[in-house]
Structures are given as structure tokens and as C-alpha cells.
Coordinates of C-alpha atoms in Angstrom, one line a residue:
X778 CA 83.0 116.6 96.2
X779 CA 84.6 116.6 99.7
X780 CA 88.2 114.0 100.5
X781 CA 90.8 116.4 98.1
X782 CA 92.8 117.6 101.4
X783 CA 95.0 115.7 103.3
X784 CA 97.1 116.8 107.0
X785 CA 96.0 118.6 109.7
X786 CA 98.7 121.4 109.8
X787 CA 100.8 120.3 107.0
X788 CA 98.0 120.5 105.0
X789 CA 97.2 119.6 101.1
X790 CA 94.2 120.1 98.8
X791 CA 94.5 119.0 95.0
X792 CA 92.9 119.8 92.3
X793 CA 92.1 119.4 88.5
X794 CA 91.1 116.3 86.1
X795 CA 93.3 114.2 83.9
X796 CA 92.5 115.9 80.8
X797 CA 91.8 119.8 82.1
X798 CA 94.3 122.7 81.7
X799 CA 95.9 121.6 84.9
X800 CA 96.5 120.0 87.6
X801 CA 97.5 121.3 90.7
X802 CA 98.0 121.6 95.0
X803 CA 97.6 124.4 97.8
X804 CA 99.7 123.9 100.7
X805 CA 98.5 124.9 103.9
X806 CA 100.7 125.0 107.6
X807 CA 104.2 124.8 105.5
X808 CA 106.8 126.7 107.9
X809 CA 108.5 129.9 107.2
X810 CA 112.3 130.4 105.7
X811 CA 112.5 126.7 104.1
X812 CA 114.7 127.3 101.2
X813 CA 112.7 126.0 98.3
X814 CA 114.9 124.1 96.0
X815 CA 112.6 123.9 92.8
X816 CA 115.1 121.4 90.8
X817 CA 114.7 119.4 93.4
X818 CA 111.2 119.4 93.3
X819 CA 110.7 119.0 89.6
X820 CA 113.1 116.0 89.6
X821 CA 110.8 114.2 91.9
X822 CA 107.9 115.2 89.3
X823 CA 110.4 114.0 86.6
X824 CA 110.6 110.4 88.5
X825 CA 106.5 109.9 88.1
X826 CA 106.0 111.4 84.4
X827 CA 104.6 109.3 82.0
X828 CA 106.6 108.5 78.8
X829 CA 109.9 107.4 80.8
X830 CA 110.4 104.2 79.3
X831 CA 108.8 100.9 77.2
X832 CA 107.3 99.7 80.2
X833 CA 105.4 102.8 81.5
X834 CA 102.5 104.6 79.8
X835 CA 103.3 106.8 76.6
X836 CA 101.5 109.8 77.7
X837 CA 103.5 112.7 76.9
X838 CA 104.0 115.0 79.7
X839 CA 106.8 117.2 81.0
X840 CA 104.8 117.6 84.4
X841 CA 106.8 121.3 84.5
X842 CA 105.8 122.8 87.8
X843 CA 105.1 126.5 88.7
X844 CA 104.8 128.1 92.4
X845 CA 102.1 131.0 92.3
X846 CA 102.5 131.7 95.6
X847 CA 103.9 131.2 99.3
X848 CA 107.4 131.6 98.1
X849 CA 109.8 134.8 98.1
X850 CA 113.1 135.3 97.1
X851 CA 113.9 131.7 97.4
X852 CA 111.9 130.6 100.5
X853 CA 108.4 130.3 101.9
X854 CA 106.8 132.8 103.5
X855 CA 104.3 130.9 105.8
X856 CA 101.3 131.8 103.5
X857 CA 99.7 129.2 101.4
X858 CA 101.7 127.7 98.3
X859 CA 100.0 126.8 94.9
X860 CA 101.5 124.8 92.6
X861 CA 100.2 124.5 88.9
X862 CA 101.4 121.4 86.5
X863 CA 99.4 121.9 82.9
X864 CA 98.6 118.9 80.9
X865 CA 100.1 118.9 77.2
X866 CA 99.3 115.7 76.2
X867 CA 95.6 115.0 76.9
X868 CA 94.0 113.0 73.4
X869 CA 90.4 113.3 75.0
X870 CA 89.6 111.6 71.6
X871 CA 90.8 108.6 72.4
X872 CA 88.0 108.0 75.3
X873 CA 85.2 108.9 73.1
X874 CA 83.9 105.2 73.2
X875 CA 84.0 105.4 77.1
X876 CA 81.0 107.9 77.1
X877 CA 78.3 105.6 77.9
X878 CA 80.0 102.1 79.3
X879 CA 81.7 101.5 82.1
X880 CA 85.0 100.2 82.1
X881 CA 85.8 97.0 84.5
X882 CA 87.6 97.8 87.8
X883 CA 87.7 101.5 87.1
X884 CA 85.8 104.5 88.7
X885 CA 82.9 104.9 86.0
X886 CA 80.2 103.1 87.7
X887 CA 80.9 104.0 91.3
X888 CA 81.1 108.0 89.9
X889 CA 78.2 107.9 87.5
X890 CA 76.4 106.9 90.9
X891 CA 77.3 108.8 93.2
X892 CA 77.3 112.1 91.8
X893 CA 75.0 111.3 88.6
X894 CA 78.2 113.0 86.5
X895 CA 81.3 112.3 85.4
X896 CA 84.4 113.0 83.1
X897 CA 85.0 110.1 80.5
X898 CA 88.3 111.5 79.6
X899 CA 90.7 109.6 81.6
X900 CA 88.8 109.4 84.5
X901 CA 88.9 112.7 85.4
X902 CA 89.4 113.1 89.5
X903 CA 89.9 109.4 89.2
X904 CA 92.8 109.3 87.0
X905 CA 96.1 108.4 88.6
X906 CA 97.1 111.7 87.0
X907 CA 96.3 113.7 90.1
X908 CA 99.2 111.6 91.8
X909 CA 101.6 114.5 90.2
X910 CA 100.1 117.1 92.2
X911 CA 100.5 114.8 95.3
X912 CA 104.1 114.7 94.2
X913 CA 105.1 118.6 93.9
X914 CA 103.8 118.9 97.8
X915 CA 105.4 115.5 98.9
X916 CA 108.9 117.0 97.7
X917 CA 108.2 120.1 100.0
X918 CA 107.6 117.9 102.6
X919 CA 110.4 116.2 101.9
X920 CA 112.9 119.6 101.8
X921 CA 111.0 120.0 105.2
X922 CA 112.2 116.7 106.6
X923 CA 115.4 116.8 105.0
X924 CA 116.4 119.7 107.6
X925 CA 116.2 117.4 110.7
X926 CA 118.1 114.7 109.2
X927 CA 115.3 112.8 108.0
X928 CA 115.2 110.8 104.9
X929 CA 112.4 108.7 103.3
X930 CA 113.6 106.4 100.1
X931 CA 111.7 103.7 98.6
X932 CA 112.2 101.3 95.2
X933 CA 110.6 98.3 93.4
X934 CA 110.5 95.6 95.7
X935 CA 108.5 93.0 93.5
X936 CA 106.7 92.3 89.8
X937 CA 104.2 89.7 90.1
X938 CA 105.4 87.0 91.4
X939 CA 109.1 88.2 90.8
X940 CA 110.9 89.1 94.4
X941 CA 113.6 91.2 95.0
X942 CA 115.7 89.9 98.4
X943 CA 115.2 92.5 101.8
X944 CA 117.6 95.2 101.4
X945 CA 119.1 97.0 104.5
X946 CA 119.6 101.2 103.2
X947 CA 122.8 102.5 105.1
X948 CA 123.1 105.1 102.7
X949 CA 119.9 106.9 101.5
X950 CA 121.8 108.5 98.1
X951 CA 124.1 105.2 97.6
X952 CA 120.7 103.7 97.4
X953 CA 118.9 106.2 95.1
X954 CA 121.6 105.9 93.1
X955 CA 121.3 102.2 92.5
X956 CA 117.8 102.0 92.4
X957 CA 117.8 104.9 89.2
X958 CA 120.0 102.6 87.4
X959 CA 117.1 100.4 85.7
X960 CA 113.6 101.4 84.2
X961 CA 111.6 99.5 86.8
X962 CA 113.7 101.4 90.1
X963 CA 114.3 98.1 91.8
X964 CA 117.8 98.2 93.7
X965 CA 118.8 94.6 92.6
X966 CA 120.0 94.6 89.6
X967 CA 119.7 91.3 88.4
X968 CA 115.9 91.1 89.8
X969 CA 115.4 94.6 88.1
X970 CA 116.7 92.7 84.7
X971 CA 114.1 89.7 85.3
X972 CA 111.1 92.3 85.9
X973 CA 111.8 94.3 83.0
X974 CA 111.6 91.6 80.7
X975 CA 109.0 90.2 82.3
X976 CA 107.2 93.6 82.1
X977 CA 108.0 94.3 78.5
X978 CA 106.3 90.8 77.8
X979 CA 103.1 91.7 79.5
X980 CA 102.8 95.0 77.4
X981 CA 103.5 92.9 74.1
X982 CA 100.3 91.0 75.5
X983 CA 98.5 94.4 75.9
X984 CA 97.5 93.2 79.7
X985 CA 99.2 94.4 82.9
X986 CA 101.2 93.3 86.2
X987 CA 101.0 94.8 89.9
X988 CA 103.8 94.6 92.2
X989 CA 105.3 95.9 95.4
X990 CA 106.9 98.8 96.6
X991 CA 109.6 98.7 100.1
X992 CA 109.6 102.2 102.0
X993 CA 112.6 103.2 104.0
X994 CA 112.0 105.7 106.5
X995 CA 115.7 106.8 108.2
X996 CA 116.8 108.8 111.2
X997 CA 113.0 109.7 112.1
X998 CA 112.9 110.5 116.0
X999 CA 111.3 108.8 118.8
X1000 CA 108.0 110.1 119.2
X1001 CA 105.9 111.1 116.0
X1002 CA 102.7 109.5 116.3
X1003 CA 99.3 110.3 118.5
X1004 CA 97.6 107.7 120.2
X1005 CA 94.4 106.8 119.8
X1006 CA 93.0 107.4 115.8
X1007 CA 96.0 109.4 114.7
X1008 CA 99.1 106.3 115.1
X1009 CA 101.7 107.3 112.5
X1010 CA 100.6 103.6 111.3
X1011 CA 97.1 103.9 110.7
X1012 CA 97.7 107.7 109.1
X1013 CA 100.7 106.4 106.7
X1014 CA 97.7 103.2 105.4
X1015 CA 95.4 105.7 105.0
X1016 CA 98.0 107.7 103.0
X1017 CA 98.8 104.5 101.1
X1018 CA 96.0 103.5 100.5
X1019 CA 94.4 106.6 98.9
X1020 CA 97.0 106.3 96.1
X1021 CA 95.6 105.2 92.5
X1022 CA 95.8 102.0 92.2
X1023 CA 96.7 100.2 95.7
X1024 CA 95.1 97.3 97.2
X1025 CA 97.3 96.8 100.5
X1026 CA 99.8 98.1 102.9
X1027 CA 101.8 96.4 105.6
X1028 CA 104.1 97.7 108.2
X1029 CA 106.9 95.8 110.2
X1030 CA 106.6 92.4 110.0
X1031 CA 103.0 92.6 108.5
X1032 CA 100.9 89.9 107.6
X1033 CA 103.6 87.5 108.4
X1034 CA 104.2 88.6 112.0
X1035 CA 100.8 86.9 112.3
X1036 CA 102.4 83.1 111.9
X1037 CA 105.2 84.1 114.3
X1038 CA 105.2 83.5 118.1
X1039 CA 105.4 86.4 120.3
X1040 CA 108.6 85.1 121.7
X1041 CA 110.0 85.6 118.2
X1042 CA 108.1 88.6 117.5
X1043 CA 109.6 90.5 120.6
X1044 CA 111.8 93.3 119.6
X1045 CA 114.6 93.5 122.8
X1046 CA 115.3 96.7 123.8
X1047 CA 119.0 97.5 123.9
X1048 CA 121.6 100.5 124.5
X1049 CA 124.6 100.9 121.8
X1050 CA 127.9 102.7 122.6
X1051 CA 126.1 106.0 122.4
X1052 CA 123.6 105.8 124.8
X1053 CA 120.9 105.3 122.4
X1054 CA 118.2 103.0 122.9
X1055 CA 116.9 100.9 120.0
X1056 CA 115.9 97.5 119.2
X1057 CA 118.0 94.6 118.1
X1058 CA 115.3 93.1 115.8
X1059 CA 112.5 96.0 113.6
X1060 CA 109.6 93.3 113.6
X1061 CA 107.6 96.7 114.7
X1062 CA 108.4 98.7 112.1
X1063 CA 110.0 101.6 113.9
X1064 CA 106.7 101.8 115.5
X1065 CA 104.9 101.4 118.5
X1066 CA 101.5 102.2 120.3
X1067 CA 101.5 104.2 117.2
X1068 CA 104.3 106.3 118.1
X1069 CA 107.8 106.0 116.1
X1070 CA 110.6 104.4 118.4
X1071 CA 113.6 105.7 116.8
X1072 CA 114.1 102.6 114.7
X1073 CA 114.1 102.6 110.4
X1074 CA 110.1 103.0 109.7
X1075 CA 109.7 100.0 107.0
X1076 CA 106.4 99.3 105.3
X1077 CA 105.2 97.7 102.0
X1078 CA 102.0 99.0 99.7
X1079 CA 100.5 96.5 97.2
X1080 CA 99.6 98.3 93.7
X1081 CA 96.8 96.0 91.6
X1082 CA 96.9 95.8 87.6
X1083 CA 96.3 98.4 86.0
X1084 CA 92.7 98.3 85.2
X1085 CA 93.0 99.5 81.5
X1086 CA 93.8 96.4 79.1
X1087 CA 94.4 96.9 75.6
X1088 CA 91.9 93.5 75.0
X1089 CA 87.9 94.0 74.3
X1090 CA 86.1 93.1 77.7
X1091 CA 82.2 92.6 78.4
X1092 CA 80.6 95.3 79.9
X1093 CA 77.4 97.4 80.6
X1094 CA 76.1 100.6 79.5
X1095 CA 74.9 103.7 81.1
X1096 CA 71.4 101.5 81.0
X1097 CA 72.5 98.7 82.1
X1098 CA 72.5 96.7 78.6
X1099 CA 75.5 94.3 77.9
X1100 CA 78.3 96.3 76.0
X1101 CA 81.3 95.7 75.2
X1102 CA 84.4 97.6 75.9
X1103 CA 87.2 98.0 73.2
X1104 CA 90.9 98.0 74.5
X1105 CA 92.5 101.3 72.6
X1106 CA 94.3 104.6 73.8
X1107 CA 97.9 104.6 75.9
X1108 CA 98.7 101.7 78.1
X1109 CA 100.4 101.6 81.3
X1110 CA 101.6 97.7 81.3
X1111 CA 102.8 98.2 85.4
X1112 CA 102.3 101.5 87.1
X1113 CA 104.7 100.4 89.8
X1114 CA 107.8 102.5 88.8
X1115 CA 106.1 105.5 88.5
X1116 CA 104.7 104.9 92.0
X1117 CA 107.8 104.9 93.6
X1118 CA 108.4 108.6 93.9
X1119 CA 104.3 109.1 95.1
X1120 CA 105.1 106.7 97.9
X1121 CA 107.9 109.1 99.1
X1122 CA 105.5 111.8 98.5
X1123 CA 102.7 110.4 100.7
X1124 CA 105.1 109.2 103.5
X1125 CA 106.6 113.2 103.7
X1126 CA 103.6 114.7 103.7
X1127 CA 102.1 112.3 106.8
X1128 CA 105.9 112.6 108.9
X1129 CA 105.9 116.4 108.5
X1130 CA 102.5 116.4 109.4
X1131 CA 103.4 114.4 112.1
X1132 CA 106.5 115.9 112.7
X1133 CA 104.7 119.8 113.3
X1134 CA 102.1 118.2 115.0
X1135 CA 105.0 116.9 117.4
X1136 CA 106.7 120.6 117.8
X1137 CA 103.6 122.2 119.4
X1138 CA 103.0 119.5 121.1
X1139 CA 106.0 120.1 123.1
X1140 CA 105.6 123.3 123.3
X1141 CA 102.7 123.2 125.0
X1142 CA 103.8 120.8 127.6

């Protein structure tokens, strides 16, 4: 099975299944000296762990990280880091009557197909349950972008049909901090009220909701980006969009930038008191020609229900005879919360990719 890395220099390959010993990430291209803060990085695992609250998935896991390697008295070496997270709470058991169906809008059929094998437990590769892995390396990233000043922050930005307003971050903790003061990590607090309940209904119904997560990418520097298959666009939707679950991603003004005029659409280029050039509109994004301009990055991924339903659905077997698949085992009623922190993760790993990528480039010029 080939696709488990991701990054050219900043380089990640995961591995494990949902209900193996473990599940884990090597980390290829990571600099030398970064102080490894590992609170910090097991907080971020902390922030996608199942069992969190009513409206997430009651899988219990403490998602506890260990570094095997690349790291010496406190910071990394240059050498490749593995990271390990066992699985505690698997319950194989309670797949047993996935063995020989295939369950709607999930993995089973396309796997079975492909490689004429697969893991019925959870999904195994499948399962959203590698996303913790993605995590652990993401927060790396992160403690790598952190020491030039650049911050990536993201929260709840819809449930359903429910809509928090645009939100402008000026303050990347102020915002964290209001964000991780409801269960669903929206930073309005009286939307985050409406899509809780909302939420708490839908798992009462054993069904599930998608929704909407807003990215915030702050003080990233002009420049990050390669023109003409590797803009920092098209590599942060293909980061997106390899996440569990996600069904679209949008940058700047996105879809609706398509209904605008291009007098409207126009960002103006202007100087402020410093002598820095920005933008007095972001229709763009923070990016142009694939290249980051200096402006706040701002993007939006799209997360589909989750496909597992605690209702019986029609089905086919393994033989293509009409089946019927029970709805039993633990329910996730709206996987966005949990996603949050993975959408950080994904958008580190791509800007310190981008952003090493960007050094030598320099250098070599």
C-alpha cells in the first residue's frame, strides 16, 4: 500500500490500523536543536481523543504519546523521530457482523477491491483513528513554526445548517481560549450553545451531522508557495482533503468569489505606517500565484456525516447478495470537534514543509 507519507523535506509516514497495538508516525527532514515541548504536543493529541464529551464518540483512549527516537536531552537531533500512540480501547467484537457486508459510504467495498483484503475492525488504515498520528507530527510542525512567529488556529465554524458569523483572530491564544470554552470548539458562544443541542439531538436519533471548520493562518511571510503543481493552495486541498471524512475545501473567497465581479474581487495593494505592503481586502486568501502574500491564510474544509449510523441499512455482501447492515458499536454523532486540532495539524505540516522548502531555496539563489 503506497500514499502513507506526506512532505517533501518535512516529511511524514504513518502507520498502524484502528484496532492494532498502535498507531504511529516517522518524521523525516525535521531540523536540528528544536526544543521539543512534549506537553505541548500531547495536549494537541488530548484535543482529538475520543471520549471528550456527549457529542463525540465514546471510544476510550488516552492517545498517550511516546518519542522513540530523533530527540536528545530535550531537542531533536536532525535524525528521524518515531512517535508511538497504543490503542487501549479497541472492542474488535463489536465489528464482528461487518466481516462479510459492506457498510454504506465507508471504505469496505473500495478496499475489499483493491487489494482483495481488509481489516473489519474499524476500518483498519481507513479508520479516522490514524488522524492521531497525523496529530503528534502536526504539533512538531507546529513548535517548528511557532519559532518564526507563525501561528495556525482554527475552530467550528458551522453544524448543519447552523452558522457561526466570520470572526477576525487578533490574538491567536485569546482565541484558543474562547474557542476551548464549549464541547463543539466554536468561538461564538451562543452559536456553540445552538450546535450543541442541535448535536446532542442528532445522537439521541442515532444519525449524524457534518459541518465546517475556519482555518487562521497568522504572521506567515510573503513567499511560501512554488509555482506551477506545488501552490501552497493546491498542497493545503490536498492536505485537507486526505483527512477522514472531508468532502471540500475552499480558500479566500471560495466558491462565492465565483458570483462576484472582478472589480469587487480585486484585493488593492497598499503600504501601512511601517512600510509593509498588504492588501486592504483578503478575497485571496493570503495567497497568490500560489505563493503566500503576507496576508492571514484563511480557508474552510467541509467534513460529511459520519458514515456509521446507529439505524439498520440495506446492503450487500461479500457476494454481492442484499444484506442488511445492523447499526451497533460506538457512535460519533459529528466528528467536527475532534477535527479541529487535525486541521492545525495538516496546515503545519504543509507550511513547514513549505516553509524549509523556502530556506534552501534562498540559499541557493
Amino acid at each position: 500500500m503506497a500514499g502513507n507519507s506526506f512532505g517533501q523535506i518535512f516529511r511524514i509516514t504513518t502507520f498502524g490500523e484502528s484496532h492494532g497495538e498502535a498507531i504511529g508516525v516517522i518524521i523525516d527532514g525535521c531540523p536540528s536543536q528544536l526544543e521539543v515541548d512534549l506537553d505541548y504536543i500531547q495536549g494537541e493529541l488530548d484535543k482529538r481523543k475520543p471520549g471528550q464529551s456527549k457529542i463525540t464518540t465514546q471510544r476510550k483512549e488516552s492517545d498517550t504519546v511516546k518519542i522513540l527516537s530523533g530527540v536528545f536531552e530535550g531537542k531533536t537531533t536532525g535524525t528521524p523521530i518515531a512517535m508511538i500512540i497504543p490503542n487501549e480501547d479497541q472492542r474488535s467484537k463489536d465489528y464482528t457482523h461487518n466481516v462479510d457486508v459492506f457498510r454504506p459510504s465507508h471504505a469496505d467495498y473500495t478496499y475489499q477491491t483493491k487489494y482483495g483484503i481488509r481489516d473489519h475492525r474499524g476500518g483498519g488504515r481507513s479508520s479516522a483513528r490514524e488522524t492521531a498520528a497525523r496529530v503528534a507530527a502536526g504539533a512538531l510542525a507546529k513548535l517548528l513554526l511557532k519559532t518564526q512567529g507563525i501561528e495556525i488556529v482554527a475552530h467550528v465554524s458551522s453544524v448543519g445548517k447552523i452558522n457561526a458569523p466570520e470572526v477576525e483572530v487578533k490574538n491567536t491564544d485569546q482565541f484558543v481560549e474562547e474557542r476551548e470554552k464549549n464541547i463543539v470548539r466554536c468561538a461564538h458562544q451562543v452559536v456553540a450553545a445552538e450546535m450543541i443541542e442541535y448535536i446532542d439531538g442528532i445522537r439521541k436519533q442515532g444519525d449524524t451531522v457534518g459541518g465546517k471548520i475556519s482555518c487562521h493562518i497568522i504572521n506567515c511571510p510573503v513567499g511560501l508557495g512554488d509555482p506551477v503543481f506545488d501552490k501552497l493552495h493546491a498542497d493545503l486541498g490536498k492536505a485537507m482533503l486526505s483527512i477522514n471524512a472531508v468532502h471540500g475545501f475552499e480558500y479566500g473567497s471560495g466558491f462565492a468569489g465565483s458570483e462576484m465581479r472582478g472589480s469587487e474581487h480585486n484585493d488593492i495593494f497598499s503600504k501601512n505606517d511601517s512600510g509593509d505592503i498588504g492588501t486592504l481586502t483578503n478575497f485571496s486568501g493570503g495567497i497568490q500565484g500560489g505563493i503566500s502574500n503576507g496576508m492571514p491564510i484563511e480557508f474552510k474544509v467541509a467534513f460529511k456525516p459520519v458514515a456509521t449510523i446507529m439505524h439498520n441499512q440495506a446492503t450487500i455482501d461479500s457476494e454481492g447478495n442484499a444484506a442488511e447492515i445492523s447499526g451497533k458499536g460506538r457512535h460519533d454523532p459529528c466528528v467536527v470537534p475532534r477535527a479541529v486540532p487535525i486541521v492545525e495539524a495538516m496546515a503545519a505540516l504543509v507550511l513547514a514543509d513549505h516553509w524549509l522548502r523556502n530556506r534552501l531555496t534562498k540559499l541557493n539563489d
